[in-house]
Coordinates of C-alpha atoms and ligand atoms in Angstrom, one line a residue:
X223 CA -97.6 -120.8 52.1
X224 CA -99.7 -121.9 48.8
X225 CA -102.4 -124.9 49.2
X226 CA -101.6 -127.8 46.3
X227 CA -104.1 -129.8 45.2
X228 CA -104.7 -133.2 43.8
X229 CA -107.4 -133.5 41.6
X230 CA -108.9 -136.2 39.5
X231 CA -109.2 -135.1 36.0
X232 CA -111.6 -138.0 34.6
X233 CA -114.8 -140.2 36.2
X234 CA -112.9 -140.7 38.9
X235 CA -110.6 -144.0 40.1
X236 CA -107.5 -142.3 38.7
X237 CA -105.3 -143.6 41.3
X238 CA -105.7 -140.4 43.9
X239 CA -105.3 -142.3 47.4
X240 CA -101.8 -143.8 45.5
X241 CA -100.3 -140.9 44.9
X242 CA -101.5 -138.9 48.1
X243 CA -99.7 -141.6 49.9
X244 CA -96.3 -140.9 47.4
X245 CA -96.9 -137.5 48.4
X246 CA -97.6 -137.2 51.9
X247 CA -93.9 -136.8 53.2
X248 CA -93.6 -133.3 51.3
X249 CA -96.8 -132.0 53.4
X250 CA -97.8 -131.7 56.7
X251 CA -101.5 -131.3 56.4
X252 CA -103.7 -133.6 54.4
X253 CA -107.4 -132.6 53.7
X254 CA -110.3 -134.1 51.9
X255 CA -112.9 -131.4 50.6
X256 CA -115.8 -132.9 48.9
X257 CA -117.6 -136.2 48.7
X258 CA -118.0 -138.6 51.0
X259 CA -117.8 -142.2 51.4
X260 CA -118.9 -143.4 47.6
X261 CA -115.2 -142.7 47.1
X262 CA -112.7 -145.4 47.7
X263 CA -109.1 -144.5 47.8
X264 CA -106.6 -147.5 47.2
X265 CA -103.2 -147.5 48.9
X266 CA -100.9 -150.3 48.8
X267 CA -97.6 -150.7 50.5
X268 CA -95.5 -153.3 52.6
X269 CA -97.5 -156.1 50.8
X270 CA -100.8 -154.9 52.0
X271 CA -103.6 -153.4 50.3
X272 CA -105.6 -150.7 52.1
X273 CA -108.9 -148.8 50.8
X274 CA -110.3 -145.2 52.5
X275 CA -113.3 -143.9 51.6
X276 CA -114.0 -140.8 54.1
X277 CA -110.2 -140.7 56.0
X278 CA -107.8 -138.9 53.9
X279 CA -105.2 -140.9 52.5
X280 CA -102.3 -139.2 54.6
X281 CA -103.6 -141.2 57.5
X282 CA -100.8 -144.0 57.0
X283 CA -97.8 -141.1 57.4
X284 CA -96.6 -140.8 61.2
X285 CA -96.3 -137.0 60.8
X286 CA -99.4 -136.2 58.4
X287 CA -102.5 -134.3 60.1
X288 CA -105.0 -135.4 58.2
X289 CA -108.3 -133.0 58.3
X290 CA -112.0 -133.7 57.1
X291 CA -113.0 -130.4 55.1
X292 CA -116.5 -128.9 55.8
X293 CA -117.3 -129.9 52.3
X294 CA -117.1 -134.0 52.7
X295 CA -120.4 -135.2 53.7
X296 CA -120.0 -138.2 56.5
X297 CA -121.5 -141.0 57.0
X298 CA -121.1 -142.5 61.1
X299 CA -121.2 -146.1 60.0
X300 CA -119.0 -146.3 57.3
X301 CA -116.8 -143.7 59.4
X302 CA -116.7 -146.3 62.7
X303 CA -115.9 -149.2 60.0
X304 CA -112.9 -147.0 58.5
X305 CA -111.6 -146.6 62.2
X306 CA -111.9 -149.5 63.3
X307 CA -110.1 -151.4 59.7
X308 CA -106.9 -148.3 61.0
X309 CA -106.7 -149.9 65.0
X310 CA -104.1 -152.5 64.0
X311 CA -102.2 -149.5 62.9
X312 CA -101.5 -148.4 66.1
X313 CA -102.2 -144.7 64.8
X314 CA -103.3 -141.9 67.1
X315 CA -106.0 -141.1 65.9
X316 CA -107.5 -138.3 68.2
X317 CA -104.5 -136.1 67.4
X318 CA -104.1 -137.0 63.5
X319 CA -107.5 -136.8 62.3
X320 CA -109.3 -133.8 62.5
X321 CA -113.0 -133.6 61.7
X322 CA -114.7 -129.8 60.5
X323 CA -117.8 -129.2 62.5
X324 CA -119.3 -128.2 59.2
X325 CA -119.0 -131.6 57.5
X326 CA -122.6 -132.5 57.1
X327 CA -123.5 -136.0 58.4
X328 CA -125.1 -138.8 55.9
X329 CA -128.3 -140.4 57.5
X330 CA -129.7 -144.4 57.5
X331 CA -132.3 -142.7 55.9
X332 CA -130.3 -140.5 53.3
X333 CA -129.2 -144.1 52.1
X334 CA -132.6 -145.3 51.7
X335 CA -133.6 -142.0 49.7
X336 CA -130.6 -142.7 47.4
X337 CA -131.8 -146.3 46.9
X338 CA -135.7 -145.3 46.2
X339 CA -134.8 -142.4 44.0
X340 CA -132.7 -144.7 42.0
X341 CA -135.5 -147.3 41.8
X342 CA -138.1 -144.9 41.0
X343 CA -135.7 -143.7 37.6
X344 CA -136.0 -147.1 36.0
X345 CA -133.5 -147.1 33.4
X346 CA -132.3 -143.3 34.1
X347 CA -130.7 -144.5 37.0
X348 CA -127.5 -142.5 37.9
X349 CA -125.5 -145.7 38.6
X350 CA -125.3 -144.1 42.0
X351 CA -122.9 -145.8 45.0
X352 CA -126.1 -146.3 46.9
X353 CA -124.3 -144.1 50.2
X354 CA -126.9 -141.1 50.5
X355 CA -124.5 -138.8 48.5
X356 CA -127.1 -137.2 46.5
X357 CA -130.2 -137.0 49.3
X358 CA -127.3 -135.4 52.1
X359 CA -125.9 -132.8 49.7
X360 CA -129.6 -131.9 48.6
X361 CA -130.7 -131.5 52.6
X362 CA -127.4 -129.3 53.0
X363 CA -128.4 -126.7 49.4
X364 CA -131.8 -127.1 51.2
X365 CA -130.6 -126.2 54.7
X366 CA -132.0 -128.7 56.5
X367 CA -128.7 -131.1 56.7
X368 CA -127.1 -132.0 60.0
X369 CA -123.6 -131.4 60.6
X370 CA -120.9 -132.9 62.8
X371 CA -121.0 -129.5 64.9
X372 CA -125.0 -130.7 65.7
X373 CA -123.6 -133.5 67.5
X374 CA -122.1 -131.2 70.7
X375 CA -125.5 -129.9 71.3
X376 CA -127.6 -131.8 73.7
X377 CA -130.6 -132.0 71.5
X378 CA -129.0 -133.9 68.3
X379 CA -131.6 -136.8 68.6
X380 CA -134.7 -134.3 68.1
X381 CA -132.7 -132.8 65.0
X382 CA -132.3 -136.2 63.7
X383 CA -135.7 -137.4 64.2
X384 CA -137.0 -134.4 62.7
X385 CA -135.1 -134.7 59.6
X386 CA -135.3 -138.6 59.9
X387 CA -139.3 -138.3 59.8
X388 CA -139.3 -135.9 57.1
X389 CA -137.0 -138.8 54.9
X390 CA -139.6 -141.7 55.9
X391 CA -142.5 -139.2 53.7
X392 CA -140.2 -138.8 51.2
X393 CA -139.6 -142.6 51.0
X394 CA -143.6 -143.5 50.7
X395 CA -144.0 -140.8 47.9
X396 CA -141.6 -142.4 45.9
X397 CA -143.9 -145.9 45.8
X398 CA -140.8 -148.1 45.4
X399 CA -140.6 -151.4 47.1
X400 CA -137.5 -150.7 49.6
X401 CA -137.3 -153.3 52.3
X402 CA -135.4 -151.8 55.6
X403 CA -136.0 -151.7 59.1
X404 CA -135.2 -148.2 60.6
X405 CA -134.8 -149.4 64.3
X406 CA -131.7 -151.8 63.3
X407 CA -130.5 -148.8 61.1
X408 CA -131.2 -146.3 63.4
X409 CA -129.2 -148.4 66.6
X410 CA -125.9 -148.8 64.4
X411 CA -126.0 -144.8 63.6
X412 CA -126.3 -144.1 67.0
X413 CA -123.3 -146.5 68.4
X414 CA -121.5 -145.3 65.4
X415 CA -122.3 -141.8 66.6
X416 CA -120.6 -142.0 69.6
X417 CA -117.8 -143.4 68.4
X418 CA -117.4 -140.5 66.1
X419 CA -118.1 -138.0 68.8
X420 CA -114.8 -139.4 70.1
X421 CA -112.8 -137.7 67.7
X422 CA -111.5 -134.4 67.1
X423 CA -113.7 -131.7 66.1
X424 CA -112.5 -128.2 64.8
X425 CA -113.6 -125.0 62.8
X426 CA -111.6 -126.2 60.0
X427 CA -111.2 -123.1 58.3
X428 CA -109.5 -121.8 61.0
X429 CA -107.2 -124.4 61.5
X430 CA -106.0 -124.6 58.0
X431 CA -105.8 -120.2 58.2
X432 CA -103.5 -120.7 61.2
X433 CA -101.6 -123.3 59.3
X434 CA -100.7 -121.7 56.0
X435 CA -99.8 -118.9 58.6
X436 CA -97.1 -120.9 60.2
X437 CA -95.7 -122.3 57.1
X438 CA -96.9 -125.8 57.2
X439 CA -97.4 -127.4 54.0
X440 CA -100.8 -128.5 52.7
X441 CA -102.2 -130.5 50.3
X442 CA -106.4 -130.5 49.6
X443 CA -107.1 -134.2 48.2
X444 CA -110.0 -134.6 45.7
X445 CA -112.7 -137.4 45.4
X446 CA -113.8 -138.6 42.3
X447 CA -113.3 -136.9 39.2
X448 CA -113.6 -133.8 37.2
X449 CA -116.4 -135.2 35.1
X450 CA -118.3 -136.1 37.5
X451 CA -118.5 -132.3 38.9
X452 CA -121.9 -131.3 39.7
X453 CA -121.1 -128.5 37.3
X454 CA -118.7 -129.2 34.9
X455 CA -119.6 -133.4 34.9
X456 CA -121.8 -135.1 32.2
X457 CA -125.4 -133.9 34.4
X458 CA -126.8 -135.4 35.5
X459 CA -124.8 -138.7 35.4
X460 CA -122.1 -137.2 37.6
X461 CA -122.2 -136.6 41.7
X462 CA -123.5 -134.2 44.0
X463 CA -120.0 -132.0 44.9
X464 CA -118.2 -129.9 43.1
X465 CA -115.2 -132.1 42.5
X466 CA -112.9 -129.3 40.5
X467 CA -110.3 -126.8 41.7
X468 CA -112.8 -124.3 42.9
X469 CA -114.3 -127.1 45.2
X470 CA -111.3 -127.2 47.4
X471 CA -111.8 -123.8 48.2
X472 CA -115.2 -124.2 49.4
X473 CA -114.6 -127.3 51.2
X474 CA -112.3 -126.1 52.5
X475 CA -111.9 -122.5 53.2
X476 CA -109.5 -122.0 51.4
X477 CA -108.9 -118.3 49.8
X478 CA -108.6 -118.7 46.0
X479 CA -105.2 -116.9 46.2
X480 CA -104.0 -119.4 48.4
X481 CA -103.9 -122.2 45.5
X482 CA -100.6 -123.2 44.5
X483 CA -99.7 -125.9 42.4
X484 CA -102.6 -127.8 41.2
X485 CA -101.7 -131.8 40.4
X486 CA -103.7 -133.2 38.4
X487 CA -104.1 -137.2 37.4
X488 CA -105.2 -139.2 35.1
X489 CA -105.3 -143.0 34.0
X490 CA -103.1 -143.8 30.9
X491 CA -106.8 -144.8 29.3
X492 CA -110.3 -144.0 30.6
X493 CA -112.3 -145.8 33.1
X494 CA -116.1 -145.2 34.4
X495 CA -118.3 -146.6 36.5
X496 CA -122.2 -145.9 36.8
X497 CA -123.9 -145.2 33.8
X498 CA -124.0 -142.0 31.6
X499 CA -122.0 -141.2 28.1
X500 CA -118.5 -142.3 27.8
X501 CA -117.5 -141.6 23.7
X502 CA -114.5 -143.9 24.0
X503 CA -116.0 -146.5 25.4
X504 CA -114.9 -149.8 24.2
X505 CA -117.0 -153.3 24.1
X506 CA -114.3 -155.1 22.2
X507 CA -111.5 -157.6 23.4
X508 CA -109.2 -154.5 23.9
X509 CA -111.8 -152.8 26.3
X510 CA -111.5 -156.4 28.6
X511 CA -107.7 -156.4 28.1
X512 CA -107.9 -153.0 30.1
X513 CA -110.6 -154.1 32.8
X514 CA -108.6 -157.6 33.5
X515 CA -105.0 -156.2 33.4
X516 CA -105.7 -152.7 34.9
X517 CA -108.1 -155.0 37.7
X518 CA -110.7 -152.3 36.8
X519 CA -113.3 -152.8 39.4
X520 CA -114.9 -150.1 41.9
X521 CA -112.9 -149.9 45.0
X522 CA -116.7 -149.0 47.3
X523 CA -119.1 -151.1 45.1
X524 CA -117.0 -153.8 43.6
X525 CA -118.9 -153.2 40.2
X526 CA -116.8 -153.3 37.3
X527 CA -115.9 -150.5 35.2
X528 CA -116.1 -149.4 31.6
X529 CA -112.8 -149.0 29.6
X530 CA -111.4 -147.1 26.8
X531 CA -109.0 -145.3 25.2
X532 CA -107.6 -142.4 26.9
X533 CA -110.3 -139.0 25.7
X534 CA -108.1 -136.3 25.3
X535 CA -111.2 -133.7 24.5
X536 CA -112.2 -134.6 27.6
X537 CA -109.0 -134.4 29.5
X538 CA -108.0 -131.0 28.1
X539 CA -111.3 -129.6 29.0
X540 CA -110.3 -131.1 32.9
X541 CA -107.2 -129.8 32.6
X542 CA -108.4 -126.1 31.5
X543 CA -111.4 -126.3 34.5
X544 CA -108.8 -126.5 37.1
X545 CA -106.1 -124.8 36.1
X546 CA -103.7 -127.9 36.1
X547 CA -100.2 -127.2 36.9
X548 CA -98.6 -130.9 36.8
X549 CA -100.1 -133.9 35.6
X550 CA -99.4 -137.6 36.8
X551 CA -100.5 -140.5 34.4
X552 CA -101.1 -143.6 36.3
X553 CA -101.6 -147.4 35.5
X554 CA -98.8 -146.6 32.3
X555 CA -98.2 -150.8 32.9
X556 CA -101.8 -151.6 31.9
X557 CA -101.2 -150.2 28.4
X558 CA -98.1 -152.8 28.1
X559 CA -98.8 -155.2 24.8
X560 CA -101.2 -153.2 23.0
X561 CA -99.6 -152.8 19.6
X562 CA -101.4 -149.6 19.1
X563 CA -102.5 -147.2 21.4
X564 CA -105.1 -145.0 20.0
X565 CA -106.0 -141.3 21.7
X566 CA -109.5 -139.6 20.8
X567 CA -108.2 -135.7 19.8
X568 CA -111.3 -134.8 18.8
X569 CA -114.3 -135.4 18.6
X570 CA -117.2 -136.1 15.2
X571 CA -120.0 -133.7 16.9
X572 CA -123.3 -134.0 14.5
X573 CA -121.2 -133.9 11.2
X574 CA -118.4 -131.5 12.5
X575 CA -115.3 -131.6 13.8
X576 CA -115.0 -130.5 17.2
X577 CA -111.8 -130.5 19.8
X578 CA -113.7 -128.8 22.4
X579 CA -116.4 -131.1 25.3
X580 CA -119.8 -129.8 23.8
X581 CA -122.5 -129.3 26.2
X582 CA -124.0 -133.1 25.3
X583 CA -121.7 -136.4 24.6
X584 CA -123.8 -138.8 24.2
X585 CA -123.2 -141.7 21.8
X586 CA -125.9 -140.9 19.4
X587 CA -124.4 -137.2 19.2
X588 CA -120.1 -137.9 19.1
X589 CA -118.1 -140.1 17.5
X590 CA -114.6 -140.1 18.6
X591 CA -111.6 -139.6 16.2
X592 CA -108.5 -141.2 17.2
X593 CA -104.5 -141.1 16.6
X594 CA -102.8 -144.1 16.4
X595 CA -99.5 -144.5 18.5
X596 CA -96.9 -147.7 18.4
X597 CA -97.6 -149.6 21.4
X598 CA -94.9 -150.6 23.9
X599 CA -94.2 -154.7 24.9
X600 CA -91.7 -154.2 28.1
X601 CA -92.9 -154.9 31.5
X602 CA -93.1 -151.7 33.1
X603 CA -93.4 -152.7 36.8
X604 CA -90.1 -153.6 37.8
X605 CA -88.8 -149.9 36.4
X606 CA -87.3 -147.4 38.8
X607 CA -86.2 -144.5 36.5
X608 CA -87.5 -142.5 33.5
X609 CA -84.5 -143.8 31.5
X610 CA -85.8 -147.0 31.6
X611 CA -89.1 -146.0 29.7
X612 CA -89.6 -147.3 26.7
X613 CA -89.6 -145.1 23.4
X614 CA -92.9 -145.6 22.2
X615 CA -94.3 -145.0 25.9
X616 CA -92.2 -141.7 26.2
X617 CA -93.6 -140.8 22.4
X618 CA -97.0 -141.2 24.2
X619 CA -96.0 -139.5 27.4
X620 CA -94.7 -136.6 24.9
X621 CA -97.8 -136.6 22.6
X622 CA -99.9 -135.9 25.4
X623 CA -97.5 -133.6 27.5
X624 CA -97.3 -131.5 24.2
X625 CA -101.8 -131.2 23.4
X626 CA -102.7 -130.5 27.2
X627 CA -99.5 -128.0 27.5
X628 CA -98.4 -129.4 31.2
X629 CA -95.7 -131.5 32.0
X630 CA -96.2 -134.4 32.9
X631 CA -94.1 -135.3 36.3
X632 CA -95.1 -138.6 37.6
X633 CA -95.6 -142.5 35.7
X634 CA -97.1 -144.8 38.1
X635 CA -96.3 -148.2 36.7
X636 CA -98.0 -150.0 39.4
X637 CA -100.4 -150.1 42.5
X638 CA -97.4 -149.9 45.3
X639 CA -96.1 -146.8 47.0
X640 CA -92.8 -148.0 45.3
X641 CA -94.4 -148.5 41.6
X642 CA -94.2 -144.4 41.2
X643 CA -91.5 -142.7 38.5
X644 CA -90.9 -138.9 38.8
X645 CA -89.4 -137.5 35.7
Ligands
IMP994 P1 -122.9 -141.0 43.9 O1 -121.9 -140.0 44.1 O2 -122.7 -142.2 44.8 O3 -124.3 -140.5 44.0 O4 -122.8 -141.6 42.4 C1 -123.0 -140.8 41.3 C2 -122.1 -141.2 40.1 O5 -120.7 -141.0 40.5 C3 -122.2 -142.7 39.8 O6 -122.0 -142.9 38.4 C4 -121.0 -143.3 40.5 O7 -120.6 -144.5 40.0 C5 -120.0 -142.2 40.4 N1 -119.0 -142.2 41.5 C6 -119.2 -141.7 42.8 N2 -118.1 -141.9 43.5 C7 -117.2 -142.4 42.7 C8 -115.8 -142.7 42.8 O8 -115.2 -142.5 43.9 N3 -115.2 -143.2 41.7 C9 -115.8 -143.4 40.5 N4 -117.1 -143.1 40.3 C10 -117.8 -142.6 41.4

């Protein structure tokens, strides 16, 4: 039995923990394979609104398992915070949540490296969430990271104090003023830590082998976006995971020959938060049209994000990365009363036109070149069916279905579990 996956094909915020959440009854395994908790997955059902940022999104499902992948990094605070936001839920979580020993755990002082590093760049800053993303990752490619597995061995506290010592050097070469106090941050990590050691802990890889063995059906959720891949992003203002296809299999262990469909999504526009280039940025009274409609602010941070027109360069190049079976095009609604949409298909690369993402797209290097559509003025989140579509939104949905060569199979017309249309 094939692994799906759900992927993120921009700067992430597409609308991921939404459609998880649509999608959950078809599978019977949830997993999460990269990032950690600078993601924040938005569900919204029965009237309530719900964010996850380290618990995959199946968690809401009665029959979902939902697993951790080795490749998420975790962070015990924000972890106990997650569980203890689920207890009016009356989920059980010891059987339904299943944490891979290889997961590497984020540390107070992983947070503070973050926050120096990011002081010390000035105006190069990253835009980073500030959650130890970067530092953890770079201590796991340096093999010196701590895992969940570390915490069944009686010594844990000397690995952490080791590592935690090694951080505080780190901290006082950077020679930026960071206020903390490392006893209070220290006492929370280690409550927090044995909360967490009350969960489930497997080899992951295993599980999941025994699963697709059986049958069960899986489905390996992304974090963030494809252009934010360590790889593939806009480097270095992207994150520290690879977020594409190939990363479920390593957060995962899951064989490459074991990917089945591969669901890709996308926001009806373009959204980023954090610095780096955006070539469809807009700074103009439609870019705050999308931001106020589309309520375009970060799910973890709270920050708001940068709009513009939907970058089809950049979406094609996501879609050819990972191998995109099926796309999904969410927040349809917030594009509602624009009289024209516009869509960049290509892009004005140092004098020449180019439809391809060159190795550099920043503003002083690509100008985007649009196509003008018709705009739509219906109300899109009361609609139930594709019939009800309006024509110029179908032109748009067919105008995009026909340059990135994949059907497009879901319209999201709203935040709620309900808001979703399958065509
Ligand atoms: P970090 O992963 O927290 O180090 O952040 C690196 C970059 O990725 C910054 O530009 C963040 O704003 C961005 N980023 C990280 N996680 C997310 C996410 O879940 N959604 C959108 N942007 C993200």
């Amino acid at each position: 039995m094939a692994v799906d996956l759900l992927l993120g094909l921009q700067w992430g915020d597409e609308g991921k923990g939404k459609i998880v959440d649509v999608l959950t009854k078809d599978y019977d395994i949830i997993a999460r394979f990269q990032g950690g908790p600078n993601a924040g997955h938005t569900l919204e059902f029965d009237g309530i609104k719900h964010v996850l940022h380290t618990i995959p999104s199946g968690i809401f499902h009665k029959n979902a398992i939902n697993v951790v992948g080795n490749g998420v990094v975790i962070d015990p605070v924000i972890f106990k915070k997650e569980l203890d936001n689920l207890k009016k839920f009356d989920i059980d979580i010891k059987s339904k949540l299943l944490i891979s020993r290889k997961a590497h755990l984020i540390l107070p002082t992983h947070r503070l490296l973050d926050a120096a590093s990011e002081a010390s760049k000035g105006k190069a800053k990253i835009g980073s969430t500030l959650k130890g993303i970067g530092p953890t990752y770079m201590d796991k490619t340096g093999r010196n990271g701590m895992r969940i597995g570390d915490l069944e061995l009686d010594d844990w506290k000397d690995k952490y104090r080791a590592l935690a010592n090694k951080h505080e050097a780190m901290i006082d070469f950077y020679d930026v003023d960071i206020q903390y106090d490392l006893k209070d941050l220290e006492s929370d990590f280690c409550e927090a830590v044995e909360e967490l050691k009350k969960l489930t802990f497997i080899d992951s890889e295993e599980y999941l082998y025994q699963a697709q063995k059986k049958g069960k059906k899986i489905l390996a959720e992304g974090a963030q976006g494809s252009l934010l891949d360590i790889d593939f992003g806009t480097y270095p203002f992207v994150t520290s995971s690879n977020t594409t296809a190939a990363g479920a299999c390593t957060g995962l262990g899951v064989a490459p020959n074991q990917i089945g469909d591969v669901k890709g999504i996308f926001k009806a526009y373009t959204t980023r938060v954090g610095s780096g280039p955006f070539p469809t940025e807009l700074f103009d009274e439609d870019g705050e049209t999308m931001g106020r409609v589309g309520n375009e602010f970060g799910a973890t941070t709270g920050r708001p994000r940068r709009c513009g027109w939907l970058d089809l360069v950049a979406l094609k190049y996501a879609v050819q990365i990972n191998g995109v079976t099926v796309l999904m095009m969410m927040k349809g609604d917030v594009l509602s009363g624009f009289k024209k949409i516009k869509v960049c298909t290509a892009y004005n690369y140092k004098g020449e036109t180019i439809s391809h993402l060159p190795y550099n797209i920043e503003v002083e290097n690509v100008t985007p070149i649009y196509t003008e559509m018709e705009g739509w003025k219906q109300d899109l989140t009361k609609m139930t069916s594709a019939d009800e579509l309006p024509k110029n939104l179908n032109a748009y949905i067919d105008f995009l279905e026909t340059a990135l060569e994949v059907p497009i199979k879901i319209v999201s017309v709203g935040p709620d579990r309900t808001q979703t249309i399958h065509r």
